[in-house]
XYZ file of C-alpha atoms in Angstrom:
573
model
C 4.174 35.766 99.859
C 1.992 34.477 102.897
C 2.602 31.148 101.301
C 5.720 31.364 101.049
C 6.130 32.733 105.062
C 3.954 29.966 106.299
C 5.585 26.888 104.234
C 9.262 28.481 106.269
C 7.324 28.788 109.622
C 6.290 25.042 109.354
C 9.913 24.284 107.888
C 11.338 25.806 111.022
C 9.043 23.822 113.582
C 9.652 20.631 111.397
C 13.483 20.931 111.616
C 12.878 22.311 115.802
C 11.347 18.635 116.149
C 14.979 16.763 115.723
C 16.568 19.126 117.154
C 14.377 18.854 120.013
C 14.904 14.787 119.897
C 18.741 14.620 119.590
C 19.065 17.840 122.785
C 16.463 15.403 124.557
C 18.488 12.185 123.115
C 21.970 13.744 124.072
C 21.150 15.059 127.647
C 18.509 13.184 128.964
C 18.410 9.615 127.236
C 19.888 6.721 129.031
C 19.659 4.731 125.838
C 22.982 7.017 124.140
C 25.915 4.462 123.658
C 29.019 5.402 125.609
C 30.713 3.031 123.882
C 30.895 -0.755 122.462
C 27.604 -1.780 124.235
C 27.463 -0.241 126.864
C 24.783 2.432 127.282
C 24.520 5.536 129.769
C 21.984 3.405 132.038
C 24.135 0.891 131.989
C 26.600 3.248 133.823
C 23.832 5.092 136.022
C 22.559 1.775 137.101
C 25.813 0.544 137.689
C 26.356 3.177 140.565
C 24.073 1.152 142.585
C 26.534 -0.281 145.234
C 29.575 0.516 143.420
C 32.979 1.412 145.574
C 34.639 4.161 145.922
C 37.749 2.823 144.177
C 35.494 2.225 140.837
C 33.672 5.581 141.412
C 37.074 7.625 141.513
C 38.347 5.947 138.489
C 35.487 6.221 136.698
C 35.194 9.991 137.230
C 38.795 9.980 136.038
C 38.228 8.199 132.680
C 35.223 10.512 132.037
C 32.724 7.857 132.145
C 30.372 10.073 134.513
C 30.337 13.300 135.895
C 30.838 14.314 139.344
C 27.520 16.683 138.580
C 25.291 13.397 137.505
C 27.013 11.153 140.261
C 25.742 14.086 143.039
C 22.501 13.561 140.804
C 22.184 10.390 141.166
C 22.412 10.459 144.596
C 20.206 12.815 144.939
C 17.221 11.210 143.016
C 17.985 8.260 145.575
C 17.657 10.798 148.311
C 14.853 12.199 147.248
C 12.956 9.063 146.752
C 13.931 7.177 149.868
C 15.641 9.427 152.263
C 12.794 10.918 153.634
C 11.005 8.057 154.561
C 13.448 6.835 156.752
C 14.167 10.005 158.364
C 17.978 10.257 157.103
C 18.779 13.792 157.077
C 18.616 16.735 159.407
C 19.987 18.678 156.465
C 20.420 18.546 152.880
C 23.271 20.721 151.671
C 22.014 23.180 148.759
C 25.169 23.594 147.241
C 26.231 19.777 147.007
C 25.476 19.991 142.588
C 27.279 23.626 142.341
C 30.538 22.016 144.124
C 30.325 18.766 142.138
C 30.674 21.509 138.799
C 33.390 22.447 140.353
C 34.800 19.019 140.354
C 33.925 18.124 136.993
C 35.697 21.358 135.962
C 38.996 20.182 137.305
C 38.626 16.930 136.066
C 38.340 18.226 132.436
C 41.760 20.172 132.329
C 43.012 17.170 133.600
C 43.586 17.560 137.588
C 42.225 16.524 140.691
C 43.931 14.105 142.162
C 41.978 13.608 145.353
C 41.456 10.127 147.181
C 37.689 11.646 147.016
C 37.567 14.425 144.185
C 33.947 14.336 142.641
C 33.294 11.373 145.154
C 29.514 12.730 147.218
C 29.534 11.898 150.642
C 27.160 12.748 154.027
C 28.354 13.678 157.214
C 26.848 13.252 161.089
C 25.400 16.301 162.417
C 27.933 16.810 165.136
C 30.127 17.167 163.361
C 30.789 20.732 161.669
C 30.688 21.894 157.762
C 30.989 25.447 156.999
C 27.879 27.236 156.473
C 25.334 24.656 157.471
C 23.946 23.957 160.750
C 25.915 21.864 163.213
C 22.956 20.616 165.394
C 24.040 17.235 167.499
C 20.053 15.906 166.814
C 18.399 19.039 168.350
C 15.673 21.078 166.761
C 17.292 23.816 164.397
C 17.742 27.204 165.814
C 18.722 29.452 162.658
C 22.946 29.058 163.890
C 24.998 27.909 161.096
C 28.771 26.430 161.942
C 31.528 29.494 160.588
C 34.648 26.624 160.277
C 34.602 23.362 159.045
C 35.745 20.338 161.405
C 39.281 19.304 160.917
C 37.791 15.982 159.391
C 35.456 17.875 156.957
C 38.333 19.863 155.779
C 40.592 17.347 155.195
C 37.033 15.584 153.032
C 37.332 18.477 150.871
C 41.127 18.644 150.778
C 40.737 15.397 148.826
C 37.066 16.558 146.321
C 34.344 15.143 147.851
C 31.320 16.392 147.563
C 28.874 16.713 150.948
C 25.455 15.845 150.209
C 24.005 16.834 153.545
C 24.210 16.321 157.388
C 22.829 12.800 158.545
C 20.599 12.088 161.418
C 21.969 11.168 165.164
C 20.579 10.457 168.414
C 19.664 13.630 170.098
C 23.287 14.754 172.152
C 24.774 10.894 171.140
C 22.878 9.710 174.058
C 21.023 6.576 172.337
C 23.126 3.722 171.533
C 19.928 1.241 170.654
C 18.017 3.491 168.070
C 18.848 6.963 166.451
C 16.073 9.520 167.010
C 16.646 12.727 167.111
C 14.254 16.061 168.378
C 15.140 17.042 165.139
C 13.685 14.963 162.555
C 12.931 11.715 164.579
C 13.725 8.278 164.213
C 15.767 7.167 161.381
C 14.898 3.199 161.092
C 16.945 0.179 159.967
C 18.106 0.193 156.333
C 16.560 -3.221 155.974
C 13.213 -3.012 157.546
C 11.104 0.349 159.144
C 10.029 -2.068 162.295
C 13.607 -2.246 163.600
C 16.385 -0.318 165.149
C 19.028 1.200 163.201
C 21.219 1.220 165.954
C 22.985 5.158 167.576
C 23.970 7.090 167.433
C 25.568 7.415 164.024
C 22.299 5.739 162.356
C 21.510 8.409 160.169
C 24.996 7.703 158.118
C 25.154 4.046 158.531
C 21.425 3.853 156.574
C 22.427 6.274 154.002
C 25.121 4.209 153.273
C 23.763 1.207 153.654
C 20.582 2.421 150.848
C 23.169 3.754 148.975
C 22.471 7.747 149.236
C 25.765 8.233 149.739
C 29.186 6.526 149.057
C 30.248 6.703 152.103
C 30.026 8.448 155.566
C 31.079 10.574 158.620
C 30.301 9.420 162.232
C 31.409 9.364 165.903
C 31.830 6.611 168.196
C 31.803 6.565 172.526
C 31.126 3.963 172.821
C 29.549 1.959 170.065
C 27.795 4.850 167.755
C 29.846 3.647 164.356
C 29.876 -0.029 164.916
C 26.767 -0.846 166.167
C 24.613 1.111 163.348
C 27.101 -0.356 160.715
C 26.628 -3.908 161.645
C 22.649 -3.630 162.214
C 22.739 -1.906 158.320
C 25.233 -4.359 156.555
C 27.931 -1.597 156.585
C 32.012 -1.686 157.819
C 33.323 0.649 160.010
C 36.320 1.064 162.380
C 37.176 2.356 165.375
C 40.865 3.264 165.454
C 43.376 4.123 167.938
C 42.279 6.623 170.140
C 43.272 10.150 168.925
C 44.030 8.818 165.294
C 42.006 11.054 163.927
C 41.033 14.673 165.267
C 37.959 15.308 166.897
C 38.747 18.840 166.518
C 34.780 20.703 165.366
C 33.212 16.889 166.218
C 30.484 17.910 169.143
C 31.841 15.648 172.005
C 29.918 13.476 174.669
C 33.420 11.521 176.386
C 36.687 14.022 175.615
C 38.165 10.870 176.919
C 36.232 8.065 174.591
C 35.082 9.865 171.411
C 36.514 9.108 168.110
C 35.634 10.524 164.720
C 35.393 7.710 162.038
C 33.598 6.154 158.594
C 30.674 4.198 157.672
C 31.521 2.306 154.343
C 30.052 -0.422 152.236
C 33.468 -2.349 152.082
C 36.106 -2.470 153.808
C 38.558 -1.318 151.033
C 36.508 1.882 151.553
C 37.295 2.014 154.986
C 40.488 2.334 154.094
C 40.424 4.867 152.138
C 38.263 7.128 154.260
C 41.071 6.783 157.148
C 43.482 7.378 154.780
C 41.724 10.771 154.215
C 40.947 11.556 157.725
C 44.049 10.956 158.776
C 44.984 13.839 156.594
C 47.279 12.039 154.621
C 49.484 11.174 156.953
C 49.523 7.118 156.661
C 48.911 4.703 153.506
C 46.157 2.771 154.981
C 44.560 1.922 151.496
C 48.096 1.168 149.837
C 48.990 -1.506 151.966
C 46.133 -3.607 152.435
C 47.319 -6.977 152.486
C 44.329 -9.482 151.173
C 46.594 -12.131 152.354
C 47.005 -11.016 156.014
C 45.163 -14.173 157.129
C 47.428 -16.900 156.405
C 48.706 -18.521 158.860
C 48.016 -15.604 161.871
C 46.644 -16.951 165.083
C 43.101 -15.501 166.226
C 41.532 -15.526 169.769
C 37.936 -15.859 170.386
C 37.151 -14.586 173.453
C 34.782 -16.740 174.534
C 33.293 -14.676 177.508
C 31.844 -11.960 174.533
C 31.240 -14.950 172.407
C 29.377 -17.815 174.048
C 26.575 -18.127 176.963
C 28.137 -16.830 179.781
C 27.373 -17.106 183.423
C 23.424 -16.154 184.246
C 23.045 -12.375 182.982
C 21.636 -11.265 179.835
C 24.609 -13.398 178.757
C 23.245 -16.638 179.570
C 21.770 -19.124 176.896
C 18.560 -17.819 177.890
C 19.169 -14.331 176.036
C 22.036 -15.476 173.588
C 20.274 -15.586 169.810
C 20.630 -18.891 167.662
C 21.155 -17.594 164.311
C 23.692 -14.648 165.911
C 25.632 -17.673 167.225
C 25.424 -19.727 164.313
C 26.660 -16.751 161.951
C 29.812 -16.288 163.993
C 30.707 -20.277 163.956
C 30.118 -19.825 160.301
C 32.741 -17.066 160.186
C 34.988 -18.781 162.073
C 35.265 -21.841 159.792
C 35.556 -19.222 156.704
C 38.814 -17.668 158.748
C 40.351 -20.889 159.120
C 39.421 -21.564 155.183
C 41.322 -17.996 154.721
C 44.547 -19.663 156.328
C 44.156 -18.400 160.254
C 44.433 -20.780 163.036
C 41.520 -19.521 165.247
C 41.901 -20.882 169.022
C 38.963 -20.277 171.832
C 40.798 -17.697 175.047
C 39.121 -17.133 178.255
C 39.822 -13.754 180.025
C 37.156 -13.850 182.685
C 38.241 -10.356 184.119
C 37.351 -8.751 181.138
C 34.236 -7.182 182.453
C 35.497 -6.006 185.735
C 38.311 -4.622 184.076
C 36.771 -2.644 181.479
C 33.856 -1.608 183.962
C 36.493 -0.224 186.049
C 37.985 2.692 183.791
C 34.131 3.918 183.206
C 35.488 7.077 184.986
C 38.475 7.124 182.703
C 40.973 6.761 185.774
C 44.024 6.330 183.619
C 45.763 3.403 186.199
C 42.728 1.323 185.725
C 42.800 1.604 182.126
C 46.911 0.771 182.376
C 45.399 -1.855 184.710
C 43.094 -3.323 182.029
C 45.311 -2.796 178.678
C 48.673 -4.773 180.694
C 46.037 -7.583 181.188
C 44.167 -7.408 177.189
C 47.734 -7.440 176.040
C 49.266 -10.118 178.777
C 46.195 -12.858 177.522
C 47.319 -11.613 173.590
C 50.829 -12.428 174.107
C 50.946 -15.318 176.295
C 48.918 -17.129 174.158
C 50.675 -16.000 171.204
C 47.352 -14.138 169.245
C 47.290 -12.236 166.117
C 44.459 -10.245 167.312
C 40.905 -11.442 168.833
C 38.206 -11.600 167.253
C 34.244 -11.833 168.745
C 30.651 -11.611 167.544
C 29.497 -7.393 167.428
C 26.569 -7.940 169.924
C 24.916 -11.788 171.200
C 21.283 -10.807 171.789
C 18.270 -10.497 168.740
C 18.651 -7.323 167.016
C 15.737 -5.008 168.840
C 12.346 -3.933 167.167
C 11.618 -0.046 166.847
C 8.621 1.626 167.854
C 6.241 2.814 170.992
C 4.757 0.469 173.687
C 1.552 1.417 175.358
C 2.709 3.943 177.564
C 4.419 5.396 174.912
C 7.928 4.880 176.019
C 10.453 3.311 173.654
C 9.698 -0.091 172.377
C 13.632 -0.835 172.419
C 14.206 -0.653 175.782
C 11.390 -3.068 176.702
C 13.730 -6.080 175.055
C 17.284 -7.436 176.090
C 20.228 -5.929 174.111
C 23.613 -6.761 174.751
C 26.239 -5.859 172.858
C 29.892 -6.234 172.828
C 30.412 -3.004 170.923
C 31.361 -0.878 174.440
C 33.618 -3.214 176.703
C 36.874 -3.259 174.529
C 38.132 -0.571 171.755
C 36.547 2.392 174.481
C 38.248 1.947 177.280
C 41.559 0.746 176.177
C 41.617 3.537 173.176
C 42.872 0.151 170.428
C 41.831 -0.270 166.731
C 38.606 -2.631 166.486
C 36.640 -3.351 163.523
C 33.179 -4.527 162.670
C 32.418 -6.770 159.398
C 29.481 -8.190 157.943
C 28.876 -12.024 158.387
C 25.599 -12.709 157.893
C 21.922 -11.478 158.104
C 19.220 -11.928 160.652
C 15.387 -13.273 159.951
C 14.359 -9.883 162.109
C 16.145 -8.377 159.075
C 19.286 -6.783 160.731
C 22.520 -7.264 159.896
C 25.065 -9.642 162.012
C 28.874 -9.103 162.847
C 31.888 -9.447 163.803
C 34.930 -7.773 165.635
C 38.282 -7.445 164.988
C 40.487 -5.997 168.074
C 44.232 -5.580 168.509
C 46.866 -3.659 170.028
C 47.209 0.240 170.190
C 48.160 1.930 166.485
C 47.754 -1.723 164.854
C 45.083 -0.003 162.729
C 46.981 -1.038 159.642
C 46.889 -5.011 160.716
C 43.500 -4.942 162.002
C 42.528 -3.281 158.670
C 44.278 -6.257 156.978
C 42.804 -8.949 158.652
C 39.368 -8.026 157.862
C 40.479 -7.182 154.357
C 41.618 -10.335 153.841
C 38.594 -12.216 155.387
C 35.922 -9.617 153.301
C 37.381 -9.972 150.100
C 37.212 -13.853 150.037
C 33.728 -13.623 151.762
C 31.206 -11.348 151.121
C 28.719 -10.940 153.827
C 26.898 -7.747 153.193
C 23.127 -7.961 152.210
C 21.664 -5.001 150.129
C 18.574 -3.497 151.398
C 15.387 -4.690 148.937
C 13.403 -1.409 150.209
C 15.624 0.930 147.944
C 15.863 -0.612 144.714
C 18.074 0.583 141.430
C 15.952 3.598 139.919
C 17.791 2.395 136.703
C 17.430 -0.903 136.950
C 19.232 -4.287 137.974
C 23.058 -3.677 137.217
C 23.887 -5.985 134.018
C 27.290 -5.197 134.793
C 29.224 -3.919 137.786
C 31.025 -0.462 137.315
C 34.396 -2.015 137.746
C 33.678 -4.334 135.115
C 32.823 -1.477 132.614
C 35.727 0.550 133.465
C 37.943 -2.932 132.636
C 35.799 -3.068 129.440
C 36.106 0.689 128.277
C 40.274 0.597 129.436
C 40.282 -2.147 126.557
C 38.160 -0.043 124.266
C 40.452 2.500 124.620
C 43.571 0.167 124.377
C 42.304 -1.282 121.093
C 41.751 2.369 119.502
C 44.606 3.189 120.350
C 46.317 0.141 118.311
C 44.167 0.503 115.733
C 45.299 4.284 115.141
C 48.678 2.619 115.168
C 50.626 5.089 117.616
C 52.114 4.132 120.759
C 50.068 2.722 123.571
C 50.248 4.236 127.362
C 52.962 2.376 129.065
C 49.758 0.079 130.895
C 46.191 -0.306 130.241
C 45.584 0.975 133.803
C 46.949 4.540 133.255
C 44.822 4.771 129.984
C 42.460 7.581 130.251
C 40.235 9.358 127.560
C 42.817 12.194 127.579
C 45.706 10.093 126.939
C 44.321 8.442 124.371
C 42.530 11.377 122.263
C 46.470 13.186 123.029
C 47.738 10.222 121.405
C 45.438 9.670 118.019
C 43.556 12.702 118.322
C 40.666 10.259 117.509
C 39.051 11.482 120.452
C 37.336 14.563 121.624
C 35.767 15.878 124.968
C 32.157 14.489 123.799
C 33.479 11.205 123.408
C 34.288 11.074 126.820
C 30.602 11.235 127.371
C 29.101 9.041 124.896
C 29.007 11.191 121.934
C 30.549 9.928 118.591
C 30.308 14.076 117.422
C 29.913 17.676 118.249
C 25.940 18.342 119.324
C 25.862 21.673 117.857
C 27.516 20.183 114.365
C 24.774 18.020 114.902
C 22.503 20.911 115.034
C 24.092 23.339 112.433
C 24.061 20.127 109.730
C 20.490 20.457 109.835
C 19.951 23.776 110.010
C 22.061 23.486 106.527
C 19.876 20.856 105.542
C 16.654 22.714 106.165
C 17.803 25.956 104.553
C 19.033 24.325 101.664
C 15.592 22.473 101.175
C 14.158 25.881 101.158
C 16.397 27.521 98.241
C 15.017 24.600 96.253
C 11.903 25.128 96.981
C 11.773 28.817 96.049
C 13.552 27.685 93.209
C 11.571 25.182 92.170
C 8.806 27.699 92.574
C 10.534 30.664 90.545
C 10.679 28.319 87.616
C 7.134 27.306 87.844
C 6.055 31.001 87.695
C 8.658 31.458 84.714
C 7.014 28.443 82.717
C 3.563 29.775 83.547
C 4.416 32.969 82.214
C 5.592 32.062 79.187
C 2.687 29.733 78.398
C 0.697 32.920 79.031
C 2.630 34.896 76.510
C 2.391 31.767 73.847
C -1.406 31.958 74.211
C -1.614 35.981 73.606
C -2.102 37.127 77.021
C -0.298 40.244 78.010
C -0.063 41.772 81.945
C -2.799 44.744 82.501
């Protein structure tokens, strides 16, 4: 009998082992085939700089979970966020809330421009039940409302990771350090600035922590750390979006906006900010360019006169970067044309104190030079000077202010409360990334969008940081390109079953399809050709099975043994 209980214990831990394997094969292996050849890493790594377009829809078709996309972010948070100072707060219940998500998005729903989609927000502004802090050390207060903006984030799904670094107050425009946490440094290199005040989001974007980001601009705080971190982000007409639970330094300047990786994404996030109210992202027009009329305005463009604008300060490879983008907008169909508006800086100097007939003042003249010389919008380079190295000098003051910065970020879009937009265009040897700026009339948002639409998605200029690398590997394939694959999969298995196709390839999702054929079950969506636990109970059948022959295998023996005994004259005692 012991014999008998030890050969089941050691069939029980022999069939544990594959069951052990295919739970750790299932759940954990990056190797499982989600389908054709494409594996689970291939999707995970695929993440790595993906849009939020491809994201969405790939949430939707059920080829990742809102839980593992949080997780993936948060692995990447984990591992390079705290080096470079990011956060001020992680939120605790970012992988609860993406359940959530993924619970919706099984029976079918969510709908959101950003449902399942994780995303970080500045720490001025507020999110219910974490601390609101504007860069200062923590004091135990937690915000009891959400800012309109946050609200209308989770109107739409997303999922907030945590609450980004920020110049203590907004008061640093040339670095982000906060008495917080400290200095969050440039995406691309921890001896330079990352720009302010909105540095903390424009990195975590930039390293890919986060699909996208919340930040606030006076008078340069989302432009200047997007362009220094190869990011997009827009100012837009002033009171666009509510500022309503956004800590304020200018009631008169401040605007709530996005840091994105594209500006598709931009887009979007207005869209969502907005509350709905416009169709930013639906009427993009990648054609915009042709045949519009740009200004460069060559006071913010070229040397000028014998301040920090003269060609003593202006940088060489800042200058040849925006000649370089200028030839690529004529390529795209503009006619670009060189305007001089010498009052420019008097002007906008003048409504410093907000006086609303000096701003009147300035805006008749921006728009008089627009329209007399019949201009699209103008366009100049983000800032003219070498981006600035981070760090202490010797008396242990700020290393940034000891160099000449001068930027073009504050003397336009503030004062005058118009759309203006800043674009990648190339990359500096200090490793910083270079700009350029898009500025129109008031509530063009939707053009000025447009234009830089149209330039972006002909031309390319972001560079991805090298100190974050995939922690799945390089991407084989992009995650657009996989969704286009797996929309044929599905497409073809649907023919093959021979029942009607969805009315386009686009609107095919796993749910359609397994409605359709009933070929398809919930763990196909992720991968799995079967159920787990039949998996697991085929085994168990298998093992137990393999133990009634043993036993009776071993009754017979003891049968054949006994009768030999009986043959031979032996009888039991």
């Amino acid at each position: 009998m012991k014999k008998i209980l030890s050969f089941f214990l050691f069939l029980c831990c022999f069939v544990s082992l594959p069951i052990y394997a295919l739970e750790s094969d299932i759940n954990d292996s990056n190797d499982t085939v989600i389908f054709g050849e494409i594996t689970a890493n291939d999707v995970f790594a695929s993440i790595y700089e993906a849009d939020i377009k491809s994201l969405r829809e790939a949430l939707q078709l059920g080829l990742i979970t809102s839980s593992k996309l949080t997780e993936i972010y948060l692995e990447r948070i984990e591992e390079f966020g705290g080096a470079k100072k990011c956060f001020i707060t992680l939120c605790d219940n970012a992988l609860e809330e993406a359940g959530k998500r993924d619970e919706v998005l099984q029976n079918g729903e969510g709908d959101g421009l950003l449902f399942g989609i994780p995303v970080v927000v500045k720490d001025n502004i507020e999110y219910e039940g974490y601390p609101t802090t504007n860069g200062y050390k923590k004091d135990g207060t937690v915000s009891d409302t959400n800012a309109k903006i946050v609200q209308y984030l989770l109107e739409e799904g997303a999922v907030i990771l945590g609450k980004t670094n920020m110049s203590t107050a907004a008061q640093e425009a040339r670095i982000t350090i906060s008495k917080a946490v400290g200095e969050t440094t440039n995406a691309y290199s921890f001896e330079m600035a990352s720009g302010g005040s909105s540095g903390g989001t424009a990195v975590s974007v930039s390293l890919n922590l986060a699909a996208a980001g919340l930040g606030t601009d006076t008078n340069s705080s989302l432009r200047y750390p997007a362009v220094l971190n190869g990011c997009v982000s827009m100012r837009s007409t002033f009171a666009l979006v509510s500022t309503d639970g956004c800590i304020q330094l200018n009631s008169k300047r401040d605007v709530a906006g996005a840091i994105t990786r594209t500006v598709y994404d931009q887009a979007l996030m207005l869209d969502v900010i907005t509350g709905g109210q416009y169709s930013f992202t639906e009427n993009l027009n990648v054609d915009a360019l042709k045949g519009v009329r740009l200004g460069i305005i060559k006071e913010l463009s070229y040397a000028y006169g014998s301040s920090t604008r003269s060609s003593k300060y202006i940088d060489s490879e800042i200058q040849d970067a925006f000649a370089n983008a200028v030839a690529e907008l004529r390529a795209c169909g503009a006619e670009v044309i060189e305007v001089s508006f010498p009052r420019i800086f008097s002007l906008s100097s003048a409504c410093s104190k907000n006086s609303a007939s000096a701003i009147d003042k300035y805006y008749s003249a921006y728009e008089k030079v627009l329209v007399d010389n019949n201009l699209s919008a103008f366009i100049f380079p983000s800032y003219i000077t070498a981006p600035l190295y981070t760090g202490v000098n010797e008396n242990g003051g700020l290393l940034v202010y000891d160099q000449t910065s001068t930027t073009n970020f504050s003397i336009v879009s503030p004062p005058l409360g118009i759309p203006e937009i800043a674009v990648p265009i190339g990359f500096h040897s200090r490793k910083s990334g270079i700009g350029i700026e898009f500025a129109g009339l008031r509530s063009e948002d939707q053009h000025i969008l447009d234009l830089a639409y149209s330039y972006a998605m002909r031309y390319d200029h972001r560079t991805v940081p090298e100190y974050a690398e995939n922690l799945y590997g390089d991407a084989d394939i992009s995650l657009s390109e996989i969704i286009k694959e797996y929309k044929a999969y599905l497409w073809l298995s649907t023919s093959e079953a021979g029942t009607d196709a969805p009315e386009s390839a686009d609107s095919a999702t796993i749910s359609d399809i397994a409605e359709s054929t009933g070929n398809f079950s919930e763990n196909d969506a992720d991968g799995k050709p079967f159920s787990k636990l039949l998996i697991v109970a085929i085994i168990l059948l298998i093992a137990i099975l393999f133990f009634i022959i043993f036993l009776k295998l071993r009754n017979d023996a003891i049968r054949r043994r006994r009768r030999r005994m009986r043959r031979n004259g032996y009888r039991r005692r």
